[in-house]
CSV table of C-alpha atoms in Angstrom, one decimal:
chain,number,residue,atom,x,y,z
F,1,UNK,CA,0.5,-18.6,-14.4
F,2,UNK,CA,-3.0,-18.3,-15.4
F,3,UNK,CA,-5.4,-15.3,-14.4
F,4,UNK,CA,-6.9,-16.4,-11.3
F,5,UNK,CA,-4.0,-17.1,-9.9
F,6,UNK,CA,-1.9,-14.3,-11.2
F,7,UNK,CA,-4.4,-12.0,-10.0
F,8,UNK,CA,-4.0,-13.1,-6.1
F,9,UNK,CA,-0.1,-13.3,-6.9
F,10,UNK,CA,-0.7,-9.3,-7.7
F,11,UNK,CA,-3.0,-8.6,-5.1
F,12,UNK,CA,-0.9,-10.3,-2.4
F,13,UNK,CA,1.9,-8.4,-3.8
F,14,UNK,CA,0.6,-5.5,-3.4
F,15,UNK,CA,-0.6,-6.6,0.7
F,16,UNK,CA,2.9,-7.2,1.1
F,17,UNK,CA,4.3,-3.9,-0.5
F,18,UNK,CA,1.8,-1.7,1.2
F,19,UNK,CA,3.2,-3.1,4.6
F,20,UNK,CA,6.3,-3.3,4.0
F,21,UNK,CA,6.6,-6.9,4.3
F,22,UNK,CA,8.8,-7.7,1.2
F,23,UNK,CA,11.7,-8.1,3.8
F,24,UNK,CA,10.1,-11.0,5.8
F,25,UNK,CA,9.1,-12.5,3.0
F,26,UNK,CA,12.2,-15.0,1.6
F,27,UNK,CA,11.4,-18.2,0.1
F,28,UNK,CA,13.3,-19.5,3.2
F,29,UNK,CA,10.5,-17.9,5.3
F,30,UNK,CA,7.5,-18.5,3.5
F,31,UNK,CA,8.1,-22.1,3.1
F,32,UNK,CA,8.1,-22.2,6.6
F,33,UNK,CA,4.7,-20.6,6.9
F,34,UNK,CA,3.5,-22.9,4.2
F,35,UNK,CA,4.7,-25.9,6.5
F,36,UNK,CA,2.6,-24.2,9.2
F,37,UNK,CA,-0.4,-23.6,7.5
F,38,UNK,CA,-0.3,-27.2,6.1
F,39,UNK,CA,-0.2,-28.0,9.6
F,40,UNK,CA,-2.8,-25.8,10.9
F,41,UNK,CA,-5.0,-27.2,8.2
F,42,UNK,CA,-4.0,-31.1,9.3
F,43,UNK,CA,-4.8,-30.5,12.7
F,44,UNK,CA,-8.9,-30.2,12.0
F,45,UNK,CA,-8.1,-34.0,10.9
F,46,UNK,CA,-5.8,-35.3,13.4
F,47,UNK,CA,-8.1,-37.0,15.9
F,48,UNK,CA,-11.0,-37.7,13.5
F,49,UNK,CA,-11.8,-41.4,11.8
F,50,UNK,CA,-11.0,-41.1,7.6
F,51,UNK,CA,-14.7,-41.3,7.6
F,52,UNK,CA,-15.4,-38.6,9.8
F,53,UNK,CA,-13.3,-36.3,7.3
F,54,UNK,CA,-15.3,-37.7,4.6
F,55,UNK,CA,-18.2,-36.0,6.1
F,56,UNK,CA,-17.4,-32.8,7.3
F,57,UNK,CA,-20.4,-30.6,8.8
F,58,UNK,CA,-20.9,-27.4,7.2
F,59,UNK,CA,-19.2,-25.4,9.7
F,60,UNK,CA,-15.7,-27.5,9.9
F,61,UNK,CA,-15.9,-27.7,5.8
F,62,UNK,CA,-15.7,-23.3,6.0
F,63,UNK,CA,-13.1,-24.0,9.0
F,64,UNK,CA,-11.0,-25.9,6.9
F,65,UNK,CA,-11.8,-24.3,4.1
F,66,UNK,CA,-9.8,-20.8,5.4
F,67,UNK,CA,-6.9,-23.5,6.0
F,68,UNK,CA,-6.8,-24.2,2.4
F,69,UNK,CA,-6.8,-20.3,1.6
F,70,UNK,CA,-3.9,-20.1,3.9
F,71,UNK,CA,-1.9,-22.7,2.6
F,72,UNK,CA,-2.3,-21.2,-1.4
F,73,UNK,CA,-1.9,-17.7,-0.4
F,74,UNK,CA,1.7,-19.0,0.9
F,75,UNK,CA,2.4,-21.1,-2.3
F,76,UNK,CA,1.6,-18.2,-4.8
F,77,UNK,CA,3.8,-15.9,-2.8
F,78,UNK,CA,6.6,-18.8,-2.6
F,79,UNK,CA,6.0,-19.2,-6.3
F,80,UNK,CA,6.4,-15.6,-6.9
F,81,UNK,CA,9.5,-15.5,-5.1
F,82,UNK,CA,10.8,-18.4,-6.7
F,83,UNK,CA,10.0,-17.5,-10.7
F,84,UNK,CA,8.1,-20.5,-11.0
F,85,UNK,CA,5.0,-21.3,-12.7
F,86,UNK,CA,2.9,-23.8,-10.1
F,87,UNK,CA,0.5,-24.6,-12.6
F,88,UNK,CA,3.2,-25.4,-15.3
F,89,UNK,CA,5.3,-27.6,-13.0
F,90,UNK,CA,2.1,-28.7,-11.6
F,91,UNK,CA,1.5,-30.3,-15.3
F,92,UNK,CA,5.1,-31.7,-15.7
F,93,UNK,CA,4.6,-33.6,-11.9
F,94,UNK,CA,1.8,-35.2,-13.1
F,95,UNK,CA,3.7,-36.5,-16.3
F,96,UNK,CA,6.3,-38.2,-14.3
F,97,UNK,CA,3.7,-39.7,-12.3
F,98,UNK,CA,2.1,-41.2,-15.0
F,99,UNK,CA,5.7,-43.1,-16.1
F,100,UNK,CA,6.2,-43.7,-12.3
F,101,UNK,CA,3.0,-45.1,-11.6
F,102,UNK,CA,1.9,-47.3,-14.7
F,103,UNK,CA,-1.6,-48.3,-13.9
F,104,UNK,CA,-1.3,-52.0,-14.6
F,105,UNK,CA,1.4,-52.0,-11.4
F,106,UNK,CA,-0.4,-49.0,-8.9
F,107,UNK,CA,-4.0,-50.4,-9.9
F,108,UNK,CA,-5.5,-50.5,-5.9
F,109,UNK,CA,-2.1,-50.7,-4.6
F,110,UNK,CA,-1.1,-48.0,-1.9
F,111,UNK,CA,2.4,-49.7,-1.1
F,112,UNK,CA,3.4,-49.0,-4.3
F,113,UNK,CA,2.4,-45.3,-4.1
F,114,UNK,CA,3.6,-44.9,-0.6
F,115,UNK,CA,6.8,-46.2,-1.4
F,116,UNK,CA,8.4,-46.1,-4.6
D,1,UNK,CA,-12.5,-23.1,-9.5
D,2,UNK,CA,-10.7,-21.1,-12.5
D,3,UNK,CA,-10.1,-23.7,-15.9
D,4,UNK,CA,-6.3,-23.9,-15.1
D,5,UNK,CA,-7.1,-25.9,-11.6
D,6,UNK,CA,-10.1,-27.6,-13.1
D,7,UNK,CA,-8.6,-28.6,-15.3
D,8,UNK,CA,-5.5,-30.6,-13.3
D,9,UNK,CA,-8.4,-31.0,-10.6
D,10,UNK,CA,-10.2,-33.2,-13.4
D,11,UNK,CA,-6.8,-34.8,-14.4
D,12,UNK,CA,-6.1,-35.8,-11.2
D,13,UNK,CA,-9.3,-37.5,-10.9
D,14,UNK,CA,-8.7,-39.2,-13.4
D,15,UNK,CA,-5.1,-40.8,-12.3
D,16,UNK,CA,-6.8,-41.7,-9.0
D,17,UNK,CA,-9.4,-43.7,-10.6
D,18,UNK,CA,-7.3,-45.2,-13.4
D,19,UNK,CA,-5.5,-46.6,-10.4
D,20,UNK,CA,-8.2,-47.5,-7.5
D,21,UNK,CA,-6.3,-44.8,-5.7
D,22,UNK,CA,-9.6,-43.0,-4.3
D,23,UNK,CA,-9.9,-45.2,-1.4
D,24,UNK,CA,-6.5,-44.0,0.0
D,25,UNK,CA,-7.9,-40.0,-0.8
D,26,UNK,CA,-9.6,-39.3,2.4
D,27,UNK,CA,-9.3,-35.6,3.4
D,28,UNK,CA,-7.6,-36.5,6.3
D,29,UNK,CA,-4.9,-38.4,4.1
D,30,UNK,CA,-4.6,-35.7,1.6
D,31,UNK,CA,-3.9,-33.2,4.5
D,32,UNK,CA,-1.2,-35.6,5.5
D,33,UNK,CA,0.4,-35.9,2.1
D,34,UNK,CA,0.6,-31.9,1.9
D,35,UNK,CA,2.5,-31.5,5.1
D,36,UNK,CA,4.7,-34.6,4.2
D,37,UNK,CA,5.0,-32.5,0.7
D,38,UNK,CA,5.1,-28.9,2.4
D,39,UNK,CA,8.2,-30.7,4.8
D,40,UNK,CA,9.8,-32.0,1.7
D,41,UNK,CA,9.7,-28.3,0.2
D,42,UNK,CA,11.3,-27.2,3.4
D,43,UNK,CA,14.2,-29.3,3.6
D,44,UNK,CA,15.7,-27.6,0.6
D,45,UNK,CA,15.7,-24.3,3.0
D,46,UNK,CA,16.6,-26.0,6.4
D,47,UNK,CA,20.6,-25.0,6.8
D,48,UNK,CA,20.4,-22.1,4.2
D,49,UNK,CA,20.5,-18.4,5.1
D,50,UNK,CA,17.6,-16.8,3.8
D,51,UNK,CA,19.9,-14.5,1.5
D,52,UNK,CA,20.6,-17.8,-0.3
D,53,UNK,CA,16.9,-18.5,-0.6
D,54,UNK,CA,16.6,-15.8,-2.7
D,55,UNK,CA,19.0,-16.5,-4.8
D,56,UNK,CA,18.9,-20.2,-5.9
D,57,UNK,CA,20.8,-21.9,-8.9
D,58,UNK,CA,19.1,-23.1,-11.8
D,59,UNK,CA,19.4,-26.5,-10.9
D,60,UNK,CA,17.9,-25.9,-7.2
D,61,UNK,CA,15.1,-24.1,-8.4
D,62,UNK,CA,13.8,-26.7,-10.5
D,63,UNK,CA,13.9,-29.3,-7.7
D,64,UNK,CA,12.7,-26.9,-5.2
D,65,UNK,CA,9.5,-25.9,-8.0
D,66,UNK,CA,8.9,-29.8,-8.0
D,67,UNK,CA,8.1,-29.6,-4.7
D,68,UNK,CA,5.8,-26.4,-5.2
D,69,UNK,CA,4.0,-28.5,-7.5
D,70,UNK,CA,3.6,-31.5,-5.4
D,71,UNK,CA,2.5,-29.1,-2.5
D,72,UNK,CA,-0.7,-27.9,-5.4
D,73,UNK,CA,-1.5,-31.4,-6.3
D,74,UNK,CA,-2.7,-32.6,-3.0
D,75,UNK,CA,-4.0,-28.8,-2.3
D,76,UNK,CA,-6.1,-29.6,-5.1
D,77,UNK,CA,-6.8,-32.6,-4.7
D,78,UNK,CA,-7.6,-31.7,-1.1
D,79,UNK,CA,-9.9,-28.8,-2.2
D,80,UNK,CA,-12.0,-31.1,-4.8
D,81,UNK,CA,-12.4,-33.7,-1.7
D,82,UNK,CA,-13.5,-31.3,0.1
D,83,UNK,CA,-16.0,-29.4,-2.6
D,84,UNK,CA,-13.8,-26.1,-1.5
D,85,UNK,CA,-13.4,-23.8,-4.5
D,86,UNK,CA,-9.6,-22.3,-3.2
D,87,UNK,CA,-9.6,-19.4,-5.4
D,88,UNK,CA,-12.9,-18.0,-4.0
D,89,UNK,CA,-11.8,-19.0,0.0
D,90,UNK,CA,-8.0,-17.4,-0.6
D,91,UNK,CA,-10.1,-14.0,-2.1
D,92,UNK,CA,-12.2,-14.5,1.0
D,93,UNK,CA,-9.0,-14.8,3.4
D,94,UNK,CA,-7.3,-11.8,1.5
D,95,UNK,CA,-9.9,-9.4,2.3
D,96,UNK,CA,-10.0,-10.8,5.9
D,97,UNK,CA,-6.3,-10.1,6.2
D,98,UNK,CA,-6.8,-6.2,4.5
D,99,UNK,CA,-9.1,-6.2,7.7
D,100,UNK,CA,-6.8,-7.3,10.3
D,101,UNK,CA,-3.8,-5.9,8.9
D,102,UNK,CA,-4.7,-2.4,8.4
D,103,UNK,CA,-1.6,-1.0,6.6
D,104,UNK,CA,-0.8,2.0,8.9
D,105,UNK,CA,-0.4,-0.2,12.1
D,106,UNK,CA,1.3,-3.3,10.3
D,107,UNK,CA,3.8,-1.6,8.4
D,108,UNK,CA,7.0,-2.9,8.3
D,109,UNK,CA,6.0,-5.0,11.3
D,110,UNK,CA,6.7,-9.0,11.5
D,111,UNK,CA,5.6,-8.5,15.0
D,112,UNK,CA,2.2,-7.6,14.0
D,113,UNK,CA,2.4,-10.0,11.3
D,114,UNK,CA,3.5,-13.1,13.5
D,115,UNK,CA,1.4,-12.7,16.8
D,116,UNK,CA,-1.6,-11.0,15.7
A,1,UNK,CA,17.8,-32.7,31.8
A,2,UNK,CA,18.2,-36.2,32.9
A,3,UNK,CA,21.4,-37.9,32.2
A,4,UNK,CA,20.0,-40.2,29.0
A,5,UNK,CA,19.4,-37.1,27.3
A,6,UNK,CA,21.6,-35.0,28.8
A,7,UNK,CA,25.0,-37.6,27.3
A,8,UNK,CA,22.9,-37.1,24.1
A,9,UNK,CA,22.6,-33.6,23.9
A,10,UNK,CA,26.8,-33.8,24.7
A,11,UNK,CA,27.2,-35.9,21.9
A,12,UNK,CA,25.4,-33.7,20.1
A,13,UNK,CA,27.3,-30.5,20.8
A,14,UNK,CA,30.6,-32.3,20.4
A,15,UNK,CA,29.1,-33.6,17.0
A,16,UNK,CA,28.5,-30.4,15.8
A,17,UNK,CA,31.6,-28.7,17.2
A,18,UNK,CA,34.2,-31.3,15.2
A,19,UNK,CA,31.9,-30.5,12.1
A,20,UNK,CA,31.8,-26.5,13.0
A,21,UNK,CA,28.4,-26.9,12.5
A,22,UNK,CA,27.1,-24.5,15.3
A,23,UNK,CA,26.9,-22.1,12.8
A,24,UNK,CA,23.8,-23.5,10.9
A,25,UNK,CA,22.3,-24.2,14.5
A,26,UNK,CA,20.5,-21.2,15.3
A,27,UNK,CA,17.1,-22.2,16.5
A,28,UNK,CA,14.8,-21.4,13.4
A,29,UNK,CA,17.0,-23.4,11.5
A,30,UNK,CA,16.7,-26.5,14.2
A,31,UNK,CA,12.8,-26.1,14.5
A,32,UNK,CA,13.0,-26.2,10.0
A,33,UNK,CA,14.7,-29.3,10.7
A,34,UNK,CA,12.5,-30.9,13.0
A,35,UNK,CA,9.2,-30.3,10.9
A,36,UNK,CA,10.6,-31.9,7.9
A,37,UNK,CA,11.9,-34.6,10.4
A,38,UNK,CA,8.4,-34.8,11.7
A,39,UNK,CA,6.7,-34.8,7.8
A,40,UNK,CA,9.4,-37.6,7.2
A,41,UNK,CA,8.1,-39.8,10.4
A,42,UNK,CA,4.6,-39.1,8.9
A,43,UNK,CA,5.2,-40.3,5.6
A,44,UNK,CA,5.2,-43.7,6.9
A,45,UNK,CA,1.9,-43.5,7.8
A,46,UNK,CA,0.3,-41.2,5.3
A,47,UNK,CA,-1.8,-43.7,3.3
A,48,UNK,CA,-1.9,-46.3,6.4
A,49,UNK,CA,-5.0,-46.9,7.7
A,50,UNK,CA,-4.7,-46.4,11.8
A,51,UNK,CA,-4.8,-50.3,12.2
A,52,UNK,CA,-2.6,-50.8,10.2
A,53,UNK,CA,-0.6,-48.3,11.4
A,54,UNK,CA,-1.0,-50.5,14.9
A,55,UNK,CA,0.2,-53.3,13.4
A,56,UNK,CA,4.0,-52.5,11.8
A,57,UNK,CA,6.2,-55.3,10.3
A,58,UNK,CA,9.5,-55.4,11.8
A,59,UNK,CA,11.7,-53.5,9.3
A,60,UNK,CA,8.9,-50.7,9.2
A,61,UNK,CA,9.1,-50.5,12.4
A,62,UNK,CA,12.7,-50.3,12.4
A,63,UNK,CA,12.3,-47.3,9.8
A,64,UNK,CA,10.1,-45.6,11.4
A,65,UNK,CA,11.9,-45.6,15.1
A,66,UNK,CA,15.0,-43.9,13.1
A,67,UNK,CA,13.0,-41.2,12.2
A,68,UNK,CA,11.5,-41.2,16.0
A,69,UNK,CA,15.2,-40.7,16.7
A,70,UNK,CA,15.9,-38.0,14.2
A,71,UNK,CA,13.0,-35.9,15.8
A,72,UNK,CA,14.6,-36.3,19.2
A,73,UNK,CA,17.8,-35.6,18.3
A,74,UNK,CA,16.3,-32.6,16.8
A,75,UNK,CA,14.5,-31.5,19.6
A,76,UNK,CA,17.1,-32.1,21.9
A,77,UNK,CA,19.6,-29.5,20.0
A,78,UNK,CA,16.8,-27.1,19.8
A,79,UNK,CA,15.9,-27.8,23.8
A,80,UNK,CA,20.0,-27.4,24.6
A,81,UNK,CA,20.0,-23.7,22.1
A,82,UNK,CA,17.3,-22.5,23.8
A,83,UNK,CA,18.3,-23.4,27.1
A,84,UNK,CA,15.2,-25.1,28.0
A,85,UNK,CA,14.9,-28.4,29.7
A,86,UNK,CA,12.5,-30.2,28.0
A,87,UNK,CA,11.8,-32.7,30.5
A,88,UNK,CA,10.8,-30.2,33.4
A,89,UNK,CA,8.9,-28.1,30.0
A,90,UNK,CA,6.8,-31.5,29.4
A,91,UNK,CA,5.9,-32.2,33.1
A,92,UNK,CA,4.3,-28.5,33.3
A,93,UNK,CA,2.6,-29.3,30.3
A,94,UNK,CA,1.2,-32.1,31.5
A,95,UNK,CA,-0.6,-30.5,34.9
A,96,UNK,CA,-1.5,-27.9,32.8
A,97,UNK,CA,-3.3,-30.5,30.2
A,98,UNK,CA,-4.8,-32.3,33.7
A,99,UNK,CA,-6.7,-29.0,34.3
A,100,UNK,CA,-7.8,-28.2,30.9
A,101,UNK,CA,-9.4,-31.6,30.5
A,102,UNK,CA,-10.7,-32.6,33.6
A,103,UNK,CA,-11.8,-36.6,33.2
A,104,UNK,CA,-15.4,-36.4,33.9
A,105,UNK,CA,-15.7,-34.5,30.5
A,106,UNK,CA,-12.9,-35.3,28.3
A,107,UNK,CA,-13.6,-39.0,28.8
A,108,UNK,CA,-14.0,-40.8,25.5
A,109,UNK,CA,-14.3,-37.5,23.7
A,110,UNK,CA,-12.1,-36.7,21.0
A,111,UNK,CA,-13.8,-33.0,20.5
A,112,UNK,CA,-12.9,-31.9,24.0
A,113,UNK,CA,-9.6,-33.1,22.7
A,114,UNK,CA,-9.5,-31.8,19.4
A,115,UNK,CA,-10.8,-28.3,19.8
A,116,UNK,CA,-10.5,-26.6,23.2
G,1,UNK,CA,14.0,-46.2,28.4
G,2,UNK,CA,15.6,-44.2,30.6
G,3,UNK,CA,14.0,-43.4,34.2
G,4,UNK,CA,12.8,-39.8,33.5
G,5,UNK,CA,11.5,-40.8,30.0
G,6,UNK,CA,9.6,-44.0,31.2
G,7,UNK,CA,8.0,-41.5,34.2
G,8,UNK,CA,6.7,-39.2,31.7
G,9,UNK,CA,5.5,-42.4,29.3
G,10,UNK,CA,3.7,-44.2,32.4
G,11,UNK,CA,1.8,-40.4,33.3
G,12,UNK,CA,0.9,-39.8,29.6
G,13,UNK,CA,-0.3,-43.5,29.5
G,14,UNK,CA,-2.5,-43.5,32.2
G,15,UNK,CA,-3.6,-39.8,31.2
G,16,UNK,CA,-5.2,-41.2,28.0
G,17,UNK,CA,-6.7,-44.5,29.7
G,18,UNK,CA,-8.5,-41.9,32.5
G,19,UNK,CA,-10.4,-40.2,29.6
G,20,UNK,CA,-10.7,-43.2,27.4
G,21,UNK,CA,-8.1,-41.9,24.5
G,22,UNK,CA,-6.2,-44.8,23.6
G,23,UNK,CA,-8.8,-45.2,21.0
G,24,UNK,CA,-7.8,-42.1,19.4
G,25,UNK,CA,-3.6,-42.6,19.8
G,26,UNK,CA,-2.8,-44.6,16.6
G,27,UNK,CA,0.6,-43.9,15.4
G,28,UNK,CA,-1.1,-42.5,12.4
G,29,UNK,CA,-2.8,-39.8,14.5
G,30,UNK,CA,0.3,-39.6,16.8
G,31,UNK,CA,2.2,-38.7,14.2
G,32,UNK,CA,-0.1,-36.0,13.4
G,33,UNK,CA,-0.3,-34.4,16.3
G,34,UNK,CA,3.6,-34.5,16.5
G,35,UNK,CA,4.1,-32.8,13.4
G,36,UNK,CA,1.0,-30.4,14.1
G,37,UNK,CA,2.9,-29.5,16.7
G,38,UNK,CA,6.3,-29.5,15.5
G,39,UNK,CA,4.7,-26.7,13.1
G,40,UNK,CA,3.4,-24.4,16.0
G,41,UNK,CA,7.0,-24.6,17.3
G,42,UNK,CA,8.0,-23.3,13.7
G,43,UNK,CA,5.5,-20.7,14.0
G,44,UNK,CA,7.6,-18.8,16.8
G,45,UNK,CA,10.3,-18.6,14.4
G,46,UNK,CA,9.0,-18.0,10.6
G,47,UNK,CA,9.3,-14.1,10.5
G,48,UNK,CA,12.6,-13.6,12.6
G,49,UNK,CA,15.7,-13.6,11.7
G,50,UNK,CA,17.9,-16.8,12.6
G,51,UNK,CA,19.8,-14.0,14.6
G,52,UNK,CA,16.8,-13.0,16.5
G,53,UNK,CA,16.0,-16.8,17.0
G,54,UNK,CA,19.3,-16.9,19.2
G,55,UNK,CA,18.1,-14.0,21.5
G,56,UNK,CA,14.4,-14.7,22.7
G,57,UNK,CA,12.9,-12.9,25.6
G,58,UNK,CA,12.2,-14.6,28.4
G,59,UNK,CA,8.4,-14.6,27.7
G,60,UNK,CA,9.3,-15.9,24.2
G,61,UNK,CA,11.1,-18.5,25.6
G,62,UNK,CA,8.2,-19.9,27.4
G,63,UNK,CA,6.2,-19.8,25.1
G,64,UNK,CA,8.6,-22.0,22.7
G,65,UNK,CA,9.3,-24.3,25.7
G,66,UNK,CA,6.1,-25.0,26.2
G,67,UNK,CA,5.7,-26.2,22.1
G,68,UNK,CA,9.1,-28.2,22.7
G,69,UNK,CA,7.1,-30.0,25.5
G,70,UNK,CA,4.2,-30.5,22.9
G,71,UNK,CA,6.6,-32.4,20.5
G,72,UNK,CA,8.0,-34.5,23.5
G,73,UNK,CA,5.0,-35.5,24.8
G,74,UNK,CA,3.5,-36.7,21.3
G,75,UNK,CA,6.9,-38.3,20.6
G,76,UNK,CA,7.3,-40.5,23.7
G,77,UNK,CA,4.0,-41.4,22.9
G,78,UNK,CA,4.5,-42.6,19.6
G,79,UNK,CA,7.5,-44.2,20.5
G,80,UNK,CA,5.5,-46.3,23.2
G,81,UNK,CA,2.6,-47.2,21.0
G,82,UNK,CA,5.5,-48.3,18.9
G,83,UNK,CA,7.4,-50.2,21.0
G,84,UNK,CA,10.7,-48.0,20.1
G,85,UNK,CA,13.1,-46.8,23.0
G,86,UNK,CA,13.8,-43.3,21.6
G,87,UNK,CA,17.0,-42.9,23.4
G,88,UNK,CA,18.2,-46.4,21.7
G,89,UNK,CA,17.1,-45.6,18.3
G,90,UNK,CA,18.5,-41.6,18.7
G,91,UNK,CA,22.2,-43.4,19.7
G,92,UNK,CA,22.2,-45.8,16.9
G,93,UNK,CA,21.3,-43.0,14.3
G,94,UNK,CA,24.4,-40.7,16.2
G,95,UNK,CA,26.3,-43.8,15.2
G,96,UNK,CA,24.8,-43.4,11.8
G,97,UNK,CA,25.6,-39.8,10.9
G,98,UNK,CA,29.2,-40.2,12.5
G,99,UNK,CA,29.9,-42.9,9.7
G,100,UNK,CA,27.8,-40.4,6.8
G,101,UNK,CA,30.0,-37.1,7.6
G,102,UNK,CA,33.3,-37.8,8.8
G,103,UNK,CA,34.4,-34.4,10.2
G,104,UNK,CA,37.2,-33.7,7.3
G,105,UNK,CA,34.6,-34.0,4.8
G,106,UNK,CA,31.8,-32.5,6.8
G,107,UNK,CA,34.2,-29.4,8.1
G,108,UNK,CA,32.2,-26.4,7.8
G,109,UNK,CA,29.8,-27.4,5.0
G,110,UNK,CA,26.1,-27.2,5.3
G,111,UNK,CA,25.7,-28.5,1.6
G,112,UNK,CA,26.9,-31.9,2.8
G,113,UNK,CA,24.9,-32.0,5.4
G,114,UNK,CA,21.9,-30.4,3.2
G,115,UNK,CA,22.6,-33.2,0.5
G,116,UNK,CA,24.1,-35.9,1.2
């Protein structure tokens, strides 16, 4: 994991240790706050135009912004939990993807990306 | 943004404009695309007690670490859309926590934790 | 609960007896499985535009109602744990939703709607 | 649709036409809201025990009842914009799953049912 993010995995272990909070804190658990955040963070969208979340006013940008924090602070912790390396399996994703999604067949094509 | 997310922030950018793929990037599709992800992540929890989360074969935490990275691809992606740096708004939402958690009445408390 | 849902939620229970099932029932575990349910219905529509979200061939149509289904059957199970009936739940909801956006200003305005 | 269903469809229908929100009901954003709200049901349930998810207060219960009513009322109207009887659809995929799991493999087995 690289610095930045292995300096919030230690800090939020520490939040968590100083509370006590290790207990709550199962993978099964904190993918469910993940899924919640994620929705929290969707709902600022659910009503506007693509457009209108195109051009977010400076306001909604910080609003959705804390969403965002939300949703990593959960997937460090998960990470953590797990013994996995986001960044790393971040990199091997977007390998497969590549051989998935061979730009001469994806080029402009959201079918193909939506369903594979 | 620390180098490590630049850095598949960047590559991402890339594979999205090798492939015509910004169109379909709105923010409010990227949100979309991390629930459907953070759901997919989930699903590998849904019927398991939360002692097994914890202690996951080989073979299930690789799958389950896919996920993890799909989840930080469109976080990313999300974030760059968005002109959010996630590191500095998660270290923002940390310290916000430290405030509304204060250790001596949270500890050991999910009750504190879930209904603040 | 009215007799449609009511000879599902039967089906349901007898389903999950004949399976022994129950045991993987508890309600955290149904409301997992409805969010990923819900990502999966979502999915669908994730790089759709809205129009063309209006305008579904028949077999994605088709695909799409079974995962309308999945959701119900879902949220019937979880209704029938808790003991709730979520018909009589949905008409309180919707008085209560008749006072808290009263016509003459939520009319054509998704903000009202969007954040109250 | 059965009676009860169709009653809450024809309310929620003309609810949206009174404030002019059929503009905003896609199936896209429907299916937002649904799982936006499937989420917030989650969110009762992501720090307690699946035990403690068996024995809510009656406050508790409420307050989830009243998130189970969310999800319905988003999901009936999806299914109308869609043109899907959800009770149809949710007896056909019963048919479904009794053909995927017959009970003497199912018996007992939440990996089956995990990953089938």
């Amino acid at each position: 994991m690289p610095d930045s993010l292995r300096d919030l995995a230690q800090q939020l272990d520490q939040f968590a240790k100083e509370r006590d909070w290790q207990q709550f804190h199962s993978p099964k658990n904190l993918a469910s706050a993940l899924v919640v955040e994620a929705g929290e963070l969707l709902e600022h969208f659910q009503w506007s135009t693509e457009e209108q979340s195109r051009a977010l006013s400076p306001e909604k940008r910080e609003a959705v912004g804390a969403e965002v924090a939300d949703v990593l602070l959960y997937l460090i912790q998960l990470a953590a939990a797990l013994g996995v390396d986001p960044i790393a399996a971040a990199h091997a994703k977007l390998r497969l993807n590549e051989l998935k999604y061979p730009v001469h067949e994806a080029r402009g094509n959201s079918k193909k990306y939506n369903e594979p």
